[in-house]
Coordinates of C-alpha atoms and ligand atoms in Angstrom, one line a residue:
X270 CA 69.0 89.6 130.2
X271 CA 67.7 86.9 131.8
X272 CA 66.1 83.8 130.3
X273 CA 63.4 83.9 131.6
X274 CA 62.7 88.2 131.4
X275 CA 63.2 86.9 127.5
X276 CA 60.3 84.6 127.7
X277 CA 57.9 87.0 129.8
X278 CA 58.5 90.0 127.1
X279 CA 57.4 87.9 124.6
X280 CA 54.4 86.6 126.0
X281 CA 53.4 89.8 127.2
X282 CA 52.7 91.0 123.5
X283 CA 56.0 93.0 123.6
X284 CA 58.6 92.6 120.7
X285 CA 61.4 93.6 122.0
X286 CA 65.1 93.0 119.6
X287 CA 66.8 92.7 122.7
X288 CA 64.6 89.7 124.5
X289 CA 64.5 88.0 120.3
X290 CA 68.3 88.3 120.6
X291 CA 68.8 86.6 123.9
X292 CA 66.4 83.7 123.0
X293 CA 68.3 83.2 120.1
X294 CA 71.7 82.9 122.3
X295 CA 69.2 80.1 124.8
X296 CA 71.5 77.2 126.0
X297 CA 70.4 73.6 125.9
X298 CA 68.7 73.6 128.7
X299 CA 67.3 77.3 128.1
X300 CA 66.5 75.9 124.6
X301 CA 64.3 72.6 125.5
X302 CA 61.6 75.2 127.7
X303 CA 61.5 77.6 124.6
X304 CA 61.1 74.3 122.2
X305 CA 58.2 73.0 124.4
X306 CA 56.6 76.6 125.5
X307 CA 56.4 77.0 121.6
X308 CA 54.8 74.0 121.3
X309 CA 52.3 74.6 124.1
X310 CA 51.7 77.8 122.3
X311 CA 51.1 76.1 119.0
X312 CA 48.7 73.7 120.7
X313 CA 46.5 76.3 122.3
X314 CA 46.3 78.5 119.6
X315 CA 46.1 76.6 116.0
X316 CA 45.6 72.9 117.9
X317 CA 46.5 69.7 116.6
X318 CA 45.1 70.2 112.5
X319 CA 48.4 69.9 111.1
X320 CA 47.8 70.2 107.0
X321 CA 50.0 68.7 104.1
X322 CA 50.8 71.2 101.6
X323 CA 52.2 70.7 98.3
X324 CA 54.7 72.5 96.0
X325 CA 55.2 72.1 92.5
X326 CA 58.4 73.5 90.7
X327 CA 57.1 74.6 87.3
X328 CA 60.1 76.3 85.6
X329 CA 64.1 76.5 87.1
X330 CA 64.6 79.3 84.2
X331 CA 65.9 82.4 86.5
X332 CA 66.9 85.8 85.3
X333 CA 68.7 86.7 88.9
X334 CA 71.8 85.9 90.4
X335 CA 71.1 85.8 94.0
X336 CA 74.6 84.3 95.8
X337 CA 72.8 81.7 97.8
X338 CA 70.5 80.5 94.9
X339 CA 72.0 77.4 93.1
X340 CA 69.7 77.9 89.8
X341 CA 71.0 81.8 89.6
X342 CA 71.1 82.0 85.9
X343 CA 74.7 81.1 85.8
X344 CA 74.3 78.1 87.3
X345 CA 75.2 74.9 85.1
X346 CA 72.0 73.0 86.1
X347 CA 69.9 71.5 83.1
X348 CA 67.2 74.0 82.9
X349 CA 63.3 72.8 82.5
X350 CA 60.1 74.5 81.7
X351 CA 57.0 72.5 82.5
X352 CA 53.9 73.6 79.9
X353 CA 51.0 75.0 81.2
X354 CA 49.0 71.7 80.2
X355 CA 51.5 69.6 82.1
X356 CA 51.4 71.7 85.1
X357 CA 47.4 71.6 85.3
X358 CA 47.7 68.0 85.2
X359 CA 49.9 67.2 87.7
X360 CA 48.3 69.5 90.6
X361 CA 44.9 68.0 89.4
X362 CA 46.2 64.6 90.5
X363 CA 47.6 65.9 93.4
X364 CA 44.5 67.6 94.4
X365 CA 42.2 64.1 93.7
X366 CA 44.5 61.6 94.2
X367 CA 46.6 62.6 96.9
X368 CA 44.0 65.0 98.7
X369 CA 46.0 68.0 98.7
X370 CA 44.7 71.0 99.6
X371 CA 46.9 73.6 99.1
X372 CA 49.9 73.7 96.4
X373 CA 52.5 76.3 95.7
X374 CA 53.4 76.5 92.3
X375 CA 57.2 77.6 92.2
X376 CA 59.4 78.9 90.1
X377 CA 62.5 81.2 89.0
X378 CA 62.1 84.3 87.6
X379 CA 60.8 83.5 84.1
X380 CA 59.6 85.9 81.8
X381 CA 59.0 82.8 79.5
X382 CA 55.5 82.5 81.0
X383 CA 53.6 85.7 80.6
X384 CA 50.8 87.4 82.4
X385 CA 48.1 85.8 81.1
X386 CA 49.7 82.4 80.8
X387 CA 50.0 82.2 84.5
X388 CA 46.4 83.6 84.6
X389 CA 45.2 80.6 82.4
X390 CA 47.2 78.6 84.7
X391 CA 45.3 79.7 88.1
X392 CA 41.9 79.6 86.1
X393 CA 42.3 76.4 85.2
X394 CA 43.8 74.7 88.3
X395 CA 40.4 76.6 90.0
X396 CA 38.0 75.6 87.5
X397 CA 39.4 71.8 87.9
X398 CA 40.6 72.0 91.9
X399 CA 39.4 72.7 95.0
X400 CA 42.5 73.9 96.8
X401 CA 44.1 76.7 98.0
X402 CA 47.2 77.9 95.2
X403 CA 50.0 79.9 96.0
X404 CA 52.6 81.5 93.5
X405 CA 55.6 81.7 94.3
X406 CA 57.4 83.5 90.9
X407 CA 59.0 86.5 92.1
X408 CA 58.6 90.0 91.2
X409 CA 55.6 90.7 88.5
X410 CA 54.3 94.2 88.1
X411 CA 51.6 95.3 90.7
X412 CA 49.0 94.9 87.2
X413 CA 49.8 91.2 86.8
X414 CA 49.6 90.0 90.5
X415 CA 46.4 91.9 90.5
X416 CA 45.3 89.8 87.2
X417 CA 46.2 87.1 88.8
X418 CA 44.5 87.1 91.6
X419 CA 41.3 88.2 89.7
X420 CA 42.1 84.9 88.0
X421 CA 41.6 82.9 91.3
X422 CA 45.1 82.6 92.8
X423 CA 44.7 82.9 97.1
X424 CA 47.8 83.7 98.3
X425 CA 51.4 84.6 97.1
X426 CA 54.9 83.1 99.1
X427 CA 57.3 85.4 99.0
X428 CA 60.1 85.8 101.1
X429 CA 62.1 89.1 102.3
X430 CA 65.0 87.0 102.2
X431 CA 66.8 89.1 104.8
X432 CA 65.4 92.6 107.0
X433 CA 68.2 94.0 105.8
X434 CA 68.9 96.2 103.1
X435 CA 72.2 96.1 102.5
X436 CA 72.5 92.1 102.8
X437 CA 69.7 92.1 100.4
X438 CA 70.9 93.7 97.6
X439 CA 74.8 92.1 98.4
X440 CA 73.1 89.3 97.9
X441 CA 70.8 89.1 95.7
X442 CA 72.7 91.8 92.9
X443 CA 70.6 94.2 90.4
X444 CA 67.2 93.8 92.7
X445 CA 66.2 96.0 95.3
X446 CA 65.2 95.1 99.0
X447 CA 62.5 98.6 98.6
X448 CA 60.8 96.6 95.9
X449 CA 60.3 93.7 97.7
X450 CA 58.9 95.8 100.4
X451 CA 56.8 97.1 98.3
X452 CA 55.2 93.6 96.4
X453 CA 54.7 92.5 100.2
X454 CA 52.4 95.7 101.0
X455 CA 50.9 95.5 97.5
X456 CA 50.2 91.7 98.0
X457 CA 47.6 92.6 101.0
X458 CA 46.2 95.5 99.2
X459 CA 45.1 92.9 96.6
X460 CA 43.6 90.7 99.3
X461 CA 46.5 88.2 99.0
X462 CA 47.0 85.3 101.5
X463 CA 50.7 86.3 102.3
X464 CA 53.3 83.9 103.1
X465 CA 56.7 85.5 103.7
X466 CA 59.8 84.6 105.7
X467 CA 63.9 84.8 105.5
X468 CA 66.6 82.7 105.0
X469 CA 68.2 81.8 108.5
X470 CA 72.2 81.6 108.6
X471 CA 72.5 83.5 105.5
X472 CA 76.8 84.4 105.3
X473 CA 77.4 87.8 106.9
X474 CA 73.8 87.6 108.9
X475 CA 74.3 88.8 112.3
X476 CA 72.6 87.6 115.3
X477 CA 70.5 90.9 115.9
X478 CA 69.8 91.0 112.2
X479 CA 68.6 87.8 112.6
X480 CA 66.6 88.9 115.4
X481 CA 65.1 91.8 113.5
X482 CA 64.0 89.0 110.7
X483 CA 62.0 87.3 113.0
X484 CA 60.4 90.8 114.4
X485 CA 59.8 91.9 110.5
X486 CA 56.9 89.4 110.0
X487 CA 55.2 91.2 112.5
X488 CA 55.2 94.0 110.7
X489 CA 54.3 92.5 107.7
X490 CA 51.5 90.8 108.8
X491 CA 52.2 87.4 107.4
X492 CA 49.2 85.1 106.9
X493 CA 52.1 82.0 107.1
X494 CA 55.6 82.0 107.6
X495 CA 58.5 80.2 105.5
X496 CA 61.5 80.3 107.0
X497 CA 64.4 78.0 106.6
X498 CA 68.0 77.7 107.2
X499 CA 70.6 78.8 104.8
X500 CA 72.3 75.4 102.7
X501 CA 75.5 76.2 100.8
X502 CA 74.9 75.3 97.3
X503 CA 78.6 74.2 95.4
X504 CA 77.1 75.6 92.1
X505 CA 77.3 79.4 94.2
X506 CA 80.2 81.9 95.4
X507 CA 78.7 80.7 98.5
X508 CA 79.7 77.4 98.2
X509 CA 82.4 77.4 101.1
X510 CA 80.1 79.2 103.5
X511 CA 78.4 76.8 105.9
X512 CA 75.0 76.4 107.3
X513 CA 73.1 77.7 110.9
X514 CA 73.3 74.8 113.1
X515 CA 69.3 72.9 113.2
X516 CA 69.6 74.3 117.1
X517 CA 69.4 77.8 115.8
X518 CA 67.4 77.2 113.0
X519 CA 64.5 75.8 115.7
X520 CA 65.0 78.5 118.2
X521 CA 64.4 80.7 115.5
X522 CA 61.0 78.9 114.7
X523 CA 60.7 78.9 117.9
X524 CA 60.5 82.3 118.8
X525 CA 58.4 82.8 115.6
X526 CA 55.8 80.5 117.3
X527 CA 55.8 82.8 120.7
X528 CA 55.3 86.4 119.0
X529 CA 52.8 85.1 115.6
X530 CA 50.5 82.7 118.0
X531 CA 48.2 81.6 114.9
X532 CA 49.8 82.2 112.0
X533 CA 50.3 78.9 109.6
X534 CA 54.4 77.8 109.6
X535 CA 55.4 75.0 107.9
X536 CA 58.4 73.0 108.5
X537 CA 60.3 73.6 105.0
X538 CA 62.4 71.0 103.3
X539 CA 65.3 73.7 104.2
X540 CA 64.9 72.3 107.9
X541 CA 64.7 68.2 106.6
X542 CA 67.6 68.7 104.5
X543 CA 69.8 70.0 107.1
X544 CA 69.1 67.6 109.4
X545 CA 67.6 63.8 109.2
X546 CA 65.8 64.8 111.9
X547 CA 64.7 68.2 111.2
X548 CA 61.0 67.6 110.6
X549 CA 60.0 65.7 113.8
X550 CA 62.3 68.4 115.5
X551 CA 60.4 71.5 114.1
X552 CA 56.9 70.2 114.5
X553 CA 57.8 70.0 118.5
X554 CA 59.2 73.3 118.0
X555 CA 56.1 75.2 116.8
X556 CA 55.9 74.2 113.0
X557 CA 52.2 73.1 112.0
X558 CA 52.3 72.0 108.6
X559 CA 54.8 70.4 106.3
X560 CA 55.6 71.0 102.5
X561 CA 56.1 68.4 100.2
X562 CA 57.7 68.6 96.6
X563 CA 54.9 67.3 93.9
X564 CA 57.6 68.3 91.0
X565 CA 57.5 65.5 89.0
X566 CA 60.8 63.6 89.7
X567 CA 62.4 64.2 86.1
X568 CA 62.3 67.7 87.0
X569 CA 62.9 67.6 90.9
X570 CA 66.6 67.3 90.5
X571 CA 67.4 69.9 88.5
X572 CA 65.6 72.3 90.8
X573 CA 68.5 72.5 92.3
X574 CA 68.8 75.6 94.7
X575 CA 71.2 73.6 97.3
X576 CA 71.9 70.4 97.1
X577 CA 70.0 66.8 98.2
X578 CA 67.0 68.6 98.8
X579 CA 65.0 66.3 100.8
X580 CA 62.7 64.0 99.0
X581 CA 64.0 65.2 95.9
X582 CA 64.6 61.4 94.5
X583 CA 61.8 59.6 96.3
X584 CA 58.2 59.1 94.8
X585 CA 55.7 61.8 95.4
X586 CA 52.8 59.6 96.6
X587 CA 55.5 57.4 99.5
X588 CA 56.6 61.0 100.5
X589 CA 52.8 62.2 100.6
X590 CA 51.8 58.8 102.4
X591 CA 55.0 59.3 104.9
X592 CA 54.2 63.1 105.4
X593 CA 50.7 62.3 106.3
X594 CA 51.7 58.7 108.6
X595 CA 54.1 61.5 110.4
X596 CA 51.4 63.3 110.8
X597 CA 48.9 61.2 112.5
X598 CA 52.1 59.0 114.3
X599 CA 52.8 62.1 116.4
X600 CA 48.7 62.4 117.5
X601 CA 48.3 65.3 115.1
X602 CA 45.1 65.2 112.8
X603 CA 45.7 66.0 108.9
X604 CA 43.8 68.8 107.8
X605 CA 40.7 67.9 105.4
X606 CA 37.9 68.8 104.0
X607 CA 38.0 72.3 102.6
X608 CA 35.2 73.8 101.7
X609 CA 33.6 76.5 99.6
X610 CA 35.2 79.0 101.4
X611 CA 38.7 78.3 101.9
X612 CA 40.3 81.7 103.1
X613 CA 38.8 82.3 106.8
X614 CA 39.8 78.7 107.5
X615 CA 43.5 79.5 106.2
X616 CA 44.0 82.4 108.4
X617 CA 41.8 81.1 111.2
X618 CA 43.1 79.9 114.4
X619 CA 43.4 76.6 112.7
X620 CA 42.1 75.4 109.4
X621 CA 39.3 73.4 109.5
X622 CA 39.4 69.8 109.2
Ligands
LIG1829 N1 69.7 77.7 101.2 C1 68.5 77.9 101.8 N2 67.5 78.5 101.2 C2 67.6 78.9 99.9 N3 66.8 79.4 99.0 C3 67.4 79.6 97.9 N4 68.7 79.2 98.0 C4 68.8 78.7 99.2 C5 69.9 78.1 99.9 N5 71.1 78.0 99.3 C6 65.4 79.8 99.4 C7 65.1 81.3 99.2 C8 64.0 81.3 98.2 C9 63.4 79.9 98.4 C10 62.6 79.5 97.2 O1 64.5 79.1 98.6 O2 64.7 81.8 100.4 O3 63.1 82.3 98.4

């Protein structure tokens, strides 16, 4: 197929596996028109707001033992528990200090924190915050993520990890990939904001099963994407295995740009990790917001799911002040100024600023 057949499928509205799959194979030169149609594409259709979001890593406690995942529980990292009082403090001073808007709070899967402690959490963080908050904890039953979301929480991040089945539950052992399908449905049943994505590069992924990862978020109607390239952690029996190239990684963002035209897709640290210039390469690429870590740096390090995570040692308010000089440097405006009403401007052609 040609190039350029690729490109007009896509913008047609069609989907097709086979025109994904020969984007993902572009050449250089192939590759710079997909980078800047994506960005055209971002332009038109979510503008220049471009908003900083936060993410705070409560708890590296994890019950799973997903290969890639360097804080599987038998991981030798120092494990951590932040306390609920400690957590509500620090996304309150990111909120009204930094001006963050949104913020993920992130963990493993910890049973330590029940139910109704993560309910007093989002209460809380609502009663004191005006921001958008995200959890990103895993599987809960249907009942608590509904609890939760009665409790004021907006939107869940969750990823697929992988479209496919049987890579799923290779890889992530004792959990199943019809559960996770089944959260994701669940989650918009409850009125969640849902943010959901793969890993790219993952060992064993193929190149159309890659291809069907990008065409899955489609069908699962994802409010924002998170996708991010796979980074062998030494602490895993992946260890050896080695990462997507930052080419692929943005031609997969890319592409991601060209079939979801508004949705929200941050550049994740994944993509600054890999590559020193990974950020300034996926905003051109269609990214429109970045993610920085608000963990408080006694903790960052230990949260430890690959290694030298970007930022992971520097101070939370240069990184914010860097994220948001980035920001503006590159003639993009920072998203401000949410209001009562924070959900249409989240799934909106652009939030508001
Ligand atoms: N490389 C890249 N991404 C990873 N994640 C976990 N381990 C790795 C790794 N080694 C991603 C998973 C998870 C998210 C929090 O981090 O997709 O959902």
């Amino acid at each position: 197929m040609e190039f350029s057949d690729a490109i007009s499928e896509l913008e047609s509205g069609g989907a097709p596996l086979e025109a994904v799959e020969r984007l993902l194979l572009a050449n250089p030169q192939e590759e710079k028109e997909l980078f800047s149609l994506a960005d055209e594409t971002r332009e038109r259709h979510v503008g220049k707001s471009t908003c900083v979001h936060g993410v705070l890593e409560f708890s590296n406690f994890c019950k799973n033992s997903c290969l890639y995942c360097g804080i599987r529980k038998e991981s030798p990292v120092k494990r951590y528990r932040m306390q609920p009082d400690e957590i509500v403090e620090n996304v309150a001073w990111a909120a009204k200090e930094l001006g963050y808007k949104m913020v993920v709070l992130q963990s493993g899967e910890d049973r330590h924190y029940t139910g109704e402690t993560l309910c007093e959490l989002a209460r809380e963080i609502k009663k004191r915050c005006n921001i958008i908050l995200f959890f990103s904890i895993g599987d809960r039953t249907q009942e608590e993520y509904a609890s939760l979301k009665k409790a004021g929480a907006d939107g869940v991040l969750y990823r697929f990890e992988t479209s496919s089945s049987e890579l799923f539950e290779k890889m992530r052992p004792g959990t199943s990939f019809g559960t996770r399908m089944a959260h994701l449905s669940f989650f918009h049943e409850l009125k969640y904001l849902v943010a959901t994505g793969f890993i790219i590069g993952l060992p064993h992924q193929s190149s159309k099963q890659l291809a069907q990862d990008i065409l899955s978020l489609g069908k699962l109607k994802a409010n924002m994407i998170s996708i991010g390239p796979f980074l062998p952690s030494p602490l895993t029996p992946l260890a050896s295995q080695k990462s997507p190239s930052l080419p692929l990684a943005l031609r997969a963002l890319a592409i991601c740009r060209l079939l979801y035209k508004k949705v929200r897709m941050p550049v994740t640290t994944a993509f600054e990790t890999l590559d020193p210039a990974g950020r300034q390469k996926a905003i051109f690429a269609g990214a429109n917001s970045l993610m920085v870590n608000i963990t408080p740096r006694k903790y960052s390090q230990c949260y430890s799911i690959y290694p030298n995570r970007f930022g992971e040692r520097e101070e939370i308010e240069k990184l914010t002040r860097e994220a948001i000089e980035f920001v503006q440097g590159i003639g993009r405006r920072v998203c401000r100024g949410y209001a009562k009403d924070l959900r249409p401007q989240f799934s909106a052609p652009a939030c508001a600023e």
